[in-house]
GROMACS .gro file of C-alpha atoms in nm:
model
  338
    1UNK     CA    1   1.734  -3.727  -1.770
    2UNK     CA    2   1.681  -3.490  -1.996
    3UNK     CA    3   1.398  -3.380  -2.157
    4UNK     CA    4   1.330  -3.173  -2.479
    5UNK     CA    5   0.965  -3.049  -2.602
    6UNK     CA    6   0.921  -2.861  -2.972
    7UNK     CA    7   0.606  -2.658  -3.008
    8UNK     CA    8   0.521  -2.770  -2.655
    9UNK     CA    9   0.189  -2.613  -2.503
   10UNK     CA   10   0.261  -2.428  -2.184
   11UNK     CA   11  -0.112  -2.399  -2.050
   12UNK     CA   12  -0.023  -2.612  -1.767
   13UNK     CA   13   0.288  -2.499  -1.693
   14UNK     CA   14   0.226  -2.183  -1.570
   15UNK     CA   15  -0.087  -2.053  -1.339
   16UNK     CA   16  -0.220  -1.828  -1.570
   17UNK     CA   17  -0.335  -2.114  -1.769
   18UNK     CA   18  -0.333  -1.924  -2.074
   19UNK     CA   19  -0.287  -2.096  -2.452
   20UNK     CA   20   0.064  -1.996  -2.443
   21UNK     CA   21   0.311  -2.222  -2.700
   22UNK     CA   22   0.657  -2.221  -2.649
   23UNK     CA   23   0.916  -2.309  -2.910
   24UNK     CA   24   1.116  -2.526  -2.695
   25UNK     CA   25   1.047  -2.676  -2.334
   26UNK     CA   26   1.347  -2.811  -2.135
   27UNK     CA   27   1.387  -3.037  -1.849
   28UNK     CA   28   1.700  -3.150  -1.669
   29UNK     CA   29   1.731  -3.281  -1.329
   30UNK     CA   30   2.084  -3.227  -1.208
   31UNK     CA   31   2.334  -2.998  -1.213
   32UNK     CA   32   2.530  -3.177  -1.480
   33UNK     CA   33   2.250  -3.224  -1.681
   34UNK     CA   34   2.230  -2.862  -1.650
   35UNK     CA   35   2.620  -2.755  -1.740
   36UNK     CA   36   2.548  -2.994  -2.076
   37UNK     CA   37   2.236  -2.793  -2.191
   38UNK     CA   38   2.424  -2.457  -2.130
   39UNK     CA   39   2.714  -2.610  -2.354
   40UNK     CA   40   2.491  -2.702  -2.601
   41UNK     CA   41   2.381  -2.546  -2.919
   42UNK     CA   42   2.049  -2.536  -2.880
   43UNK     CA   43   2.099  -2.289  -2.557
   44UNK     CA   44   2.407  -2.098  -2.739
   45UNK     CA   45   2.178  -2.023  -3.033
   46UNK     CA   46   1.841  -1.867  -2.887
   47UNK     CA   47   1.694  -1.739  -2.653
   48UNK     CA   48   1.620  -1.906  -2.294
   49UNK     CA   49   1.455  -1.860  -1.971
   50UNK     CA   50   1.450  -2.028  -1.653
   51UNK     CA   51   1.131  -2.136  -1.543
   52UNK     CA   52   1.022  -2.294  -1.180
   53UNK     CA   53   0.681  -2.307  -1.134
   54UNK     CA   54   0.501  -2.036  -1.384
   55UNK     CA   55   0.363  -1.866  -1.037
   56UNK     CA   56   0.488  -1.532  -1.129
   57UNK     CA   57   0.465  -1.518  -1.472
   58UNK     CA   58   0.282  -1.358  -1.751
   59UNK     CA   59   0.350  -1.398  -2.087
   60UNK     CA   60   0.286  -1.131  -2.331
   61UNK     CA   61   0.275  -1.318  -2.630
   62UNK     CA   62   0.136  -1.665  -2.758
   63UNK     CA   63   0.413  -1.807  -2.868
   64UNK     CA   64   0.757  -1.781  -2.642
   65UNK     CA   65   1.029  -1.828  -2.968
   66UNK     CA   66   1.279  -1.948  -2.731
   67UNK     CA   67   1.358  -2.252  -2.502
   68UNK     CA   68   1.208  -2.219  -2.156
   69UNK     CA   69   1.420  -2.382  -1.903
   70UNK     CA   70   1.309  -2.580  -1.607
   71UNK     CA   71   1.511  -2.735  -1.322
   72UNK     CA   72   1.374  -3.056  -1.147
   73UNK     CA   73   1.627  -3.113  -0.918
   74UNK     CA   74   1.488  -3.255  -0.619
   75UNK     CA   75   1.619  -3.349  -0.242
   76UNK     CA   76   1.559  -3.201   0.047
   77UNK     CA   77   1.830  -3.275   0.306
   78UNK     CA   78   1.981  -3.153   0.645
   79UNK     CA   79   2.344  -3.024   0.582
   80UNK     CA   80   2.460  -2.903   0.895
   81UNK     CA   81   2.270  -2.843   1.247
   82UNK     CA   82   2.333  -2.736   1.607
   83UNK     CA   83   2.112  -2.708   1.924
   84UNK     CA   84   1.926  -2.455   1.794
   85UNK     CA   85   1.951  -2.436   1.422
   86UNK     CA   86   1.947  -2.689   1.123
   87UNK     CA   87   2.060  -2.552   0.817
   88UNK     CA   88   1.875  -2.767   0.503
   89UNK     CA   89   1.945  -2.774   0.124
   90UNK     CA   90   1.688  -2.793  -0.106
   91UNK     CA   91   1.695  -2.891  -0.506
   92UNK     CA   92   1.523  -2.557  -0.726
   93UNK     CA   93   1.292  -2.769  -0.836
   94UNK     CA   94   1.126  -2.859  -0.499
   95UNK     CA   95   0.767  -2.742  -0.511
   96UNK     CA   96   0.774  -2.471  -0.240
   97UNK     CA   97   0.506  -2.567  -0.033
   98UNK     CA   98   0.652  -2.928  -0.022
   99UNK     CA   99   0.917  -2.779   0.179
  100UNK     CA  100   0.744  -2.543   0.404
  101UNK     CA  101   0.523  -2.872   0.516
  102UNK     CA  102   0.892  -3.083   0.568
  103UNK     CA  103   1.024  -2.830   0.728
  104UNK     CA  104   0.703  -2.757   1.000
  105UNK     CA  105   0.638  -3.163   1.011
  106UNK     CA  106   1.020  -3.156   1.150
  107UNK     CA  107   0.963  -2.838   1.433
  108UNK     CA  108   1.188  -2.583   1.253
  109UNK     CA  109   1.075  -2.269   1.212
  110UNK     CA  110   1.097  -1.958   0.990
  111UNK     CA  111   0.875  -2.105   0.675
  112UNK     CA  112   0.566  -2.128   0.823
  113UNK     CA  113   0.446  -1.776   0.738
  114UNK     CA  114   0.504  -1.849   0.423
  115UNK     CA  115   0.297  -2.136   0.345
  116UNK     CA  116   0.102  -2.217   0.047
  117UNK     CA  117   0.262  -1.963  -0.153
  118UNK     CA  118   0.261  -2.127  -0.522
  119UNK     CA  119   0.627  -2.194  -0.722
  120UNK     CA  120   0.926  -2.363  -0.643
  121UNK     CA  121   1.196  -2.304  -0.439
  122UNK     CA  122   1.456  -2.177  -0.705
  123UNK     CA  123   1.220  -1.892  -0.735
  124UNK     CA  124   1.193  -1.842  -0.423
  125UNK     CA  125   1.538  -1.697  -0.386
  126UNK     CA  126   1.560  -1.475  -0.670
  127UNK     CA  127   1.184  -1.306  -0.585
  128UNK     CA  128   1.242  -1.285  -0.183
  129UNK     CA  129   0.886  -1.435  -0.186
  130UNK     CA  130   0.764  -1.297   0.161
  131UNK     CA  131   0.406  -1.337   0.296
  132UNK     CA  132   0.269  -1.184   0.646
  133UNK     CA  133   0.543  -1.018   0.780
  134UNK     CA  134   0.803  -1.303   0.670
  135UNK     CA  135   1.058  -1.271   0.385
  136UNK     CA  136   1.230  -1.565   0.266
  137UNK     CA  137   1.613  -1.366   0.290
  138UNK     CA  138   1.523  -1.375   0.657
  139UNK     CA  139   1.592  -1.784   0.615
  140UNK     CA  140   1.863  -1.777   0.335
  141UNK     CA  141   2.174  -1.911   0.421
  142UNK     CA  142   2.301  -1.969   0.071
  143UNK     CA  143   2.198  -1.973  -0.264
  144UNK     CA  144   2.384  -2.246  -0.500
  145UNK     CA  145   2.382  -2.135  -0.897
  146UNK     CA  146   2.531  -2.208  -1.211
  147UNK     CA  147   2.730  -1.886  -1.413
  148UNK     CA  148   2.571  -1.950  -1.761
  149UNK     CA  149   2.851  -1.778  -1.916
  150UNK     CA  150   3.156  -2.003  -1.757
  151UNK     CA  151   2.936  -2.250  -1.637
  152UNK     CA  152   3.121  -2.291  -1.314
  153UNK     CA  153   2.950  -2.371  -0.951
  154UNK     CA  154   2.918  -2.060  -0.774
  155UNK     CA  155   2.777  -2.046  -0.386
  156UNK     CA  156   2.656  -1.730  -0.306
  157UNK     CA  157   2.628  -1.624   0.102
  158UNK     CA  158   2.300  -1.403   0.171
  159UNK     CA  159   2.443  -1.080   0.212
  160UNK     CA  160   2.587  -1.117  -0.155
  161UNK     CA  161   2.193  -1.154  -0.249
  162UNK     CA  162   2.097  -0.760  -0.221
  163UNK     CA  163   1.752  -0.904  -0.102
  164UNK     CA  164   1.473  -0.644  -0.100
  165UNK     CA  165   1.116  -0.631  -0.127
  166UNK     CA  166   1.067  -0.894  -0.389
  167UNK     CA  167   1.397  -0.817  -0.552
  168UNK     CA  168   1.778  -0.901  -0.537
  169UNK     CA  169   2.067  -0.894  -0.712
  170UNK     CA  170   1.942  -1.220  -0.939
  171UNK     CA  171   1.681  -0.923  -1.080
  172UNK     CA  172   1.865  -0.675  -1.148
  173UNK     CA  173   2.250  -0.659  -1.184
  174UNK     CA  174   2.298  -1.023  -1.266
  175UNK     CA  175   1.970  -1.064  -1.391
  176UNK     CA  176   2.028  -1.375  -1.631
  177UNK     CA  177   2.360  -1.484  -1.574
  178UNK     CA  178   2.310  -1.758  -1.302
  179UNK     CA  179   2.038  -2.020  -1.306
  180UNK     CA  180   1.981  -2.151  -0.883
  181UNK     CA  181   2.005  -2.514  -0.869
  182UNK     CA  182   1.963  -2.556  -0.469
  183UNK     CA  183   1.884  -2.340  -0.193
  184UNK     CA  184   2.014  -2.366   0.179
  185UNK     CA  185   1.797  -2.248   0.442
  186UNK     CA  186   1.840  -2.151   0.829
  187UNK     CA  187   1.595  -2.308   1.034
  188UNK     CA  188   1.491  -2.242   1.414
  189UNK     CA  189   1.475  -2.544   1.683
  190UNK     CA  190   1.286  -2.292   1.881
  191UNK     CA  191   1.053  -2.135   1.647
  192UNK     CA  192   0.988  -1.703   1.700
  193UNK     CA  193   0.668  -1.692   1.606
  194UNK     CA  194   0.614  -1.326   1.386
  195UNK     CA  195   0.204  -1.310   1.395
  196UNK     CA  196   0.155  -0.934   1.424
  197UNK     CA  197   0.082  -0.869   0.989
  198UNK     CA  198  -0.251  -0.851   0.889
  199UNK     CA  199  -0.535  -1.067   1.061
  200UNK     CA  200  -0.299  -1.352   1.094
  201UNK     CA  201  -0.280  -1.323   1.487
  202UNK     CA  202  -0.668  -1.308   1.469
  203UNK     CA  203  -0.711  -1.599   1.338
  204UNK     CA  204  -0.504  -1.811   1.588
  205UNK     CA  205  -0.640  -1.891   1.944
  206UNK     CA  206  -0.524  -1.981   2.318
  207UNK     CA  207  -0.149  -1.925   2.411
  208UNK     CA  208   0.019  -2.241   2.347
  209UNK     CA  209   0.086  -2.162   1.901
  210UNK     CA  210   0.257  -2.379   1.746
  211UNK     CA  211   0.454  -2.340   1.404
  212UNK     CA  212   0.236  -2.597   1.292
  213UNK     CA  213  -0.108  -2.364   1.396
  214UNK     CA  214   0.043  -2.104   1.227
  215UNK     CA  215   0.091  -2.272   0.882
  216UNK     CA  216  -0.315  -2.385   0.896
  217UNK     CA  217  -0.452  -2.068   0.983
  218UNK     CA  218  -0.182  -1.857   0.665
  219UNK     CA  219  -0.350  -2.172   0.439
  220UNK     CA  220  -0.691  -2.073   0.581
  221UNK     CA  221  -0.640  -1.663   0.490
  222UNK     CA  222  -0.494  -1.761   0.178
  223UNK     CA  223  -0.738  -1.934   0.046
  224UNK     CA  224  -1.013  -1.721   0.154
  225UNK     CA  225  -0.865  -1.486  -0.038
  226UNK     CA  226  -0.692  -1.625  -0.363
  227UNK     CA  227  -0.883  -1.856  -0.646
  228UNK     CA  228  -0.782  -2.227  -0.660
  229UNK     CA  229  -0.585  -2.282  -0.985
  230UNK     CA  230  -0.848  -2.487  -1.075
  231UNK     CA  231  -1.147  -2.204  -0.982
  232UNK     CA  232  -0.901  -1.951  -1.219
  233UNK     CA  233  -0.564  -1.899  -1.367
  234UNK     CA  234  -0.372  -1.632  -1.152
  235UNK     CA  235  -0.043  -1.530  -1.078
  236UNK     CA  236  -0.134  -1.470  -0.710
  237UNK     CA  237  -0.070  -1.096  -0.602
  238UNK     CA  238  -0.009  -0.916  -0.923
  239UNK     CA  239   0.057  -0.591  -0.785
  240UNK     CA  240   0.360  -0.500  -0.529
  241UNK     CA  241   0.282  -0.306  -0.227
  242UNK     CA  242   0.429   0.052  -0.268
  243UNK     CA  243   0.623   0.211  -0.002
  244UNK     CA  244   0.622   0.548  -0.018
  245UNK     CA  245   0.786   0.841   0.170
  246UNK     CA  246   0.622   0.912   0.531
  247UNK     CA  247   0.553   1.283   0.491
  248UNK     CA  248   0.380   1.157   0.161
  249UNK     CA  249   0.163   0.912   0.336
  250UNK     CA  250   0.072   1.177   0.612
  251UNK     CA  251  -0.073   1.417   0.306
  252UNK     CA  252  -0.280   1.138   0.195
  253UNK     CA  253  -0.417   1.055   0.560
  254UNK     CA  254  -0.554   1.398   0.568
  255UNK     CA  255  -0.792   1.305   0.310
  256UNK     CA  256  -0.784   0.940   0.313
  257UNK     CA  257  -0.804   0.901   0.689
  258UNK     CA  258  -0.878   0.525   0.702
  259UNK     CA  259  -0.566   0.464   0.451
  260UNK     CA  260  -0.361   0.116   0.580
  261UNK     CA  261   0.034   0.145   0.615
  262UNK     CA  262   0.276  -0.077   0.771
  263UNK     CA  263   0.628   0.123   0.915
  264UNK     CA  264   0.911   0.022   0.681
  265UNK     CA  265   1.174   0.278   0.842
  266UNK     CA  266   1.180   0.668   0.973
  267UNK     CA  267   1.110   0.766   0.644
  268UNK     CA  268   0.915   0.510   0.475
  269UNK     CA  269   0.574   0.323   0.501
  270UNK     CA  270   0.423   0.054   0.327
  271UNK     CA  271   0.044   0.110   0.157
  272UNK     CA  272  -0.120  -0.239   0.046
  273UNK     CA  273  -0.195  -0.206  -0.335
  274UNK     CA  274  -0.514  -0.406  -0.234
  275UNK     CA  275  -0.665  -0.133  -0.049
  276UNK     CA  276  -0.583   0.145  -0.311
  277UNK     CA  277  -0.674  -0.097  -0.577
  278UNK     CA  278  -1.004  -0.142  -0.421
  279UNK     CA  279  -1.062   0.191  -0.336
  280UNK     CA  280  -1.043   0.300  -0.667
  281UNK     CA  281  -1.337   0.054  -0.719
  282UNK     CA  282  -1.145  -0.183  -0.967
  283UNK     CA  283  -1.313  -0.508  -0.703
  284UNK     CA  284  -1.466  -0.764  -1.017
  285UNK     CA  285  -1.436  -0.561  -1.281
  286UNK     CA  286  -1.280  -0.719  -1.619
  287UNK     CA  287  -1.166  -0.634  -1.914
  288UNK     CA  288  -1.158  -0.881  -2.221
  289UNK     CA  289  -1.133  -1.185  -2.015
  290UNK     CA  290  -0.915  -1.102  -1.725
  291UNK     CA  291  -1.070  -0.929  -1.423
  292UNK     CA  292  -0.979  -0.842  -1.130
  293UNK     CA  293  -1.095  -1.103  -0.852
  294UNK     CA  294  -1.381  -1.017  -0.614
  295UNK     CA  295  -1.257  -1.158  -0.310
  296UNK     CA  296  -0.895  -1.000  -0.315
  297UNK     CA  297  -0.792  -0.718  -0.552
  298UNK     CA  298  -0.421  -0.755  -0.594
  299UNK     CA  299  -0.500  -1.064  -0.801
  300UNK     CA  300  -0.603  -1.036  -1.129
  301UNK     CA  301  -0.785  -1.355  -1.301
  302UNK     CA  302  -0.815  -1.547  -1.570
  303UNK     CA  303  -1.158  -1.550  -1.579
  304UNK     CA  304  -1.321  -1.644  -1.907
  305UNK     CA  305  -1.005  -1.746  -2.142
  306UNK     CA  306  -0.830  -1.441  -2.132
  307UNK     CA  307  -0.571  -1.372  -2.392
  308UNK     CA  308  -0.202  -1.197  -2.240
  309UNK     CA  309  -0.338  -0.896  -2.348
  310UNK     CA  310  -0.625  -0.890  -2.191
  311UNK     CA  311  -0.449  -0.879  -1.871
  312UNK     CA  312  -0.183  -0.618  -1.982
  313UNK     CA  313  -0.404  -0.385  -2.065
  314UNK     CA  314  -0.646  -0.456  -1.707
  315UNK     CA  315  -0.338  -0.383  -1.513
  316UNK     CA  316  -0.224  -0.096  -1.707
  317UNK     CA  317  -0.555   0.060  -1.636
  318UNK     CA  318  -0.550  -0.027  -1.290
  319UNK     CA  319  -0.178   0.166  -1.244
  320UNK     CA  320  -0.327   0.478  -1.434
  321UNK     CA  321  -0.662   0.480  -1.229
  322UNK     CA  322  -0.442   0.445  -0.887
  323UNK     CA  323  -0.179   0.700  -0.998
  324UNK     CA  324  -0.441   0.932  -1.083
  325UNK     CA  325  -0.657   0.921  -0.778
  326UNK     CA  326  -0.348   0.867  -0.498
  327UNK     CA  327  -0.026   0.954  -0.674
  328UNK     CA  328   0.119   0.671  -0.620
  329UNK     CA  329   0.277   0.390  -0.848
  330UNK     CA  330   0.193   0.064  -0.790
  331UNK     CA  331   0.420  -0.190  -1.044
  332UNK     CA  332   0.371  -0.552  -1.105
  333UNK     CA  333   0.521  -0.806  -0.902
  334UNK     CA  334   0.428  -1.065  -1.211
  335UNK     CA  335   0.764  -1.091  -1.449
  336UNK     CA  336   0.602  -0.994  -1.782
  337UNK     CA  337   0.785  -1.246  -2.034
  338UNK     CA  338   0.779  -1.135  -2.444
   0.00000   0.00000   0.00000
C-alpha cells in the first residue's frame, strides 16, 4: 500500500536523528506501487530522493522541500542454487543486517564480514558497502531497478555496476535515473573465510571458524567501536579511507614511520582516515553539537542536538586539518542531501 506523509518529521528516519522535516515522505511496497508513484504528479512535479535506511545520510538543511522516497519491498528468497552456490533475491527494503543473519543461519557465505552494518539492502548496492576486507560487489549477482524516466524493469549483471570503493555507476553516471527494487546475491555452500583486515582474525580463536563465529566477533568490533543509535545519532564511518599513490605513502613513512596502509595495487595503498584523523588529534573534540566520537574517529556524532551544520562545518575542519598536516584528502563517505 501506499503511503503519503506532508510535513512529516524525519528524526527517526535517518541515524543522525537530527530535527530534519521533509515536505513529503513516501512509502510503497512493490514494484507496481512504485511505477504508479513515478507516473504520478506529485513525483513529475518536485523534487525526490530515494531513501533506504537514512545510514548514510546527512542532510544539510531542516527542511528537505521535496518527496523522499522509500522502498519497503520485502522477501528474501532462493532463486537459483547448485552444489556449491545459492544465488538469493532480496526486496530493497530488507533491513541489511536481517539478511546477513538469514543468510549465515542458512551456511552461505560471503555476508558475514559484513554484519551489522546499518541500512538496507537497496543501498547496499549502489554504496558497495564493504567492511573488513569484504565488499558487497564481491556477492552481487544482479541488481534489479526501475528507469525513472521510462519506467521500464531493467536487470543489471555486476560487471555493468562499475563497483569501486564505495562507488558505482548508480553514483555517478546514472546517478538518479534508476531506483533498486531487489538485489540478487551469490552465496558460498563452502564458505572462504577472508579474516586477515584489521584485528578481525584476533579476535577469533581455535581452528575450526565458522561463518557464524565470524559474524559475532565483526558485531563484537563494531560495537566496540561505533555508538548505539540510541547512545548517539551517527552515520557510521563518515570519512572514506584515501588511497593514495605508493611513492606518496613511502614520503610520508619517512616521517610518519608508524603510518597504517593496506596494498590496493603496484601503485596504490590504502591509509585509514581513522588513524590520520586521530593523529591530527581531532579524538572527542566537537564543534556546536557534533563531535567527533572518542572511541572511533571516522564517526562523527550527534552528540548534544546538533544542527546539520554543526556537522558540516566539524568535518570540513577535520579535511583542512588532515590536508594540511599529511597532504592528503580525505572526502565523506556520508551523501550530503540539500
Amino acid at each position: 500500500m501506499i503511503k503519503i506523509e506532508e510535513n512529516y518529521f524525519i528524526k527517526d528516519r535517518h541515524t543522525f536523528h537530527m530535527p530534519v522535516y521533509t515536505k513529503w515522505f513516501v512509502e510503497y511496497e512493490t514494484v507496481e506501487e512504485l511505477v504508479t508513484l513515478l507516473q504520478s504528479d506529485l513525483l513529475r512535479e518536485h523534487t525526490f530522493f530515494p531513501i533506504g535506511g537514512g545510514s548514510n545520510l546527512l542532510f544539510v538543511k531542516e527542511m528537505y522541500n521535496g518527496v523522499l522516497l522509500h522502498s519497503a519491498i520485502q522477501g528474501m528468497a532462493v532463486s537459483e542454487e547448485t552444489d556449491t552456490e545459492v544465488l538469493v533475491e532480496i526486496g530493497a527494503g530488507v533491513v541489511w543486517d536481517d539478511f546477513v543473519a538469514w543468510t549465515v543461519s542458512n551456511g552461505w557465505g560471503g555476508a558475514e564480514n559484513l554484519s551489522y552494518i546499518p541500512g538496507e539492502v537497496g543501498a547496499s548496492a549502489i554504496q558497495n558497502i564493504g567492511a573488513y576486507g569484504v565488499e558487497v560487489k564481491d556477492i552481487i549477482h544482479e541488481v534489479k531497478a526501475v528507469d525513472v524516466e521510462t519506467c521500464e524493469s531493467r536487470t543489471f549483471r555486476n560487471a555493468e555496476c562499475r563497483y569501486g570503493y564505495r562507488s558505482s555507476i548508480f553514483k555517478h553516471d546514472w546517478k538518479g535515473r534508476y531506483i533498486v527494487t531487489s538485489v540478487v546475491y551469490r552465496l558460498q555452500k563452502s564458505p572462504e573465510l577472508h579474516l586477515d583486515y584489521g584485528n578481525l582474525r584476533a579476535s577469533l580463536s581455535g581452528d575450526d571458524i565458522s561463518i557464524a563465529d565470524v559474524r559475532k566477533a565483526v558485531i563484537e568490533i563494531r560495537r566496540s567501536k561505533l555508538p548505539e543509535p540510541d547512545e548517539y545519532g551517527s552515520a557510521g564511518s563518515f570519512f572514506m579511507n584515501p588511497v593514495i599513490s605508493t611513492e606518496q605513502y613511502e614520503k610520508l613513512k619517512s616521517s610518519y614511520p608508524d603510518m597504517p596502509h593496506y596494498v590496493v595495487d603496484d601503485m596504490h595503498v590504502k591509509v585509514p582516515a581513522g588513524w590520520l584523523i586521530d593523529r591530527c588529534g581531532w579524538k572527542g573534540k566537537s564543534f556546536g553539537g557534533a563531535a567527533v566520537y572518542e572511541k572511533q574517529c571516522l564517526v562523527l556524532i550527534n552528540k548534544n542536538n546538533a544542527k546539520p551544520n554543526d556537522v558540516v562545518a566539524l568535518a570540513e575542519m577535520i579535511r583542512k586539518s588532515v590536508s594540511d598536516t599529511y597532504g592528503i584528502v580525505i572526502n565523506p563517505e556520508v551523501n550530503y542531501i540539500e
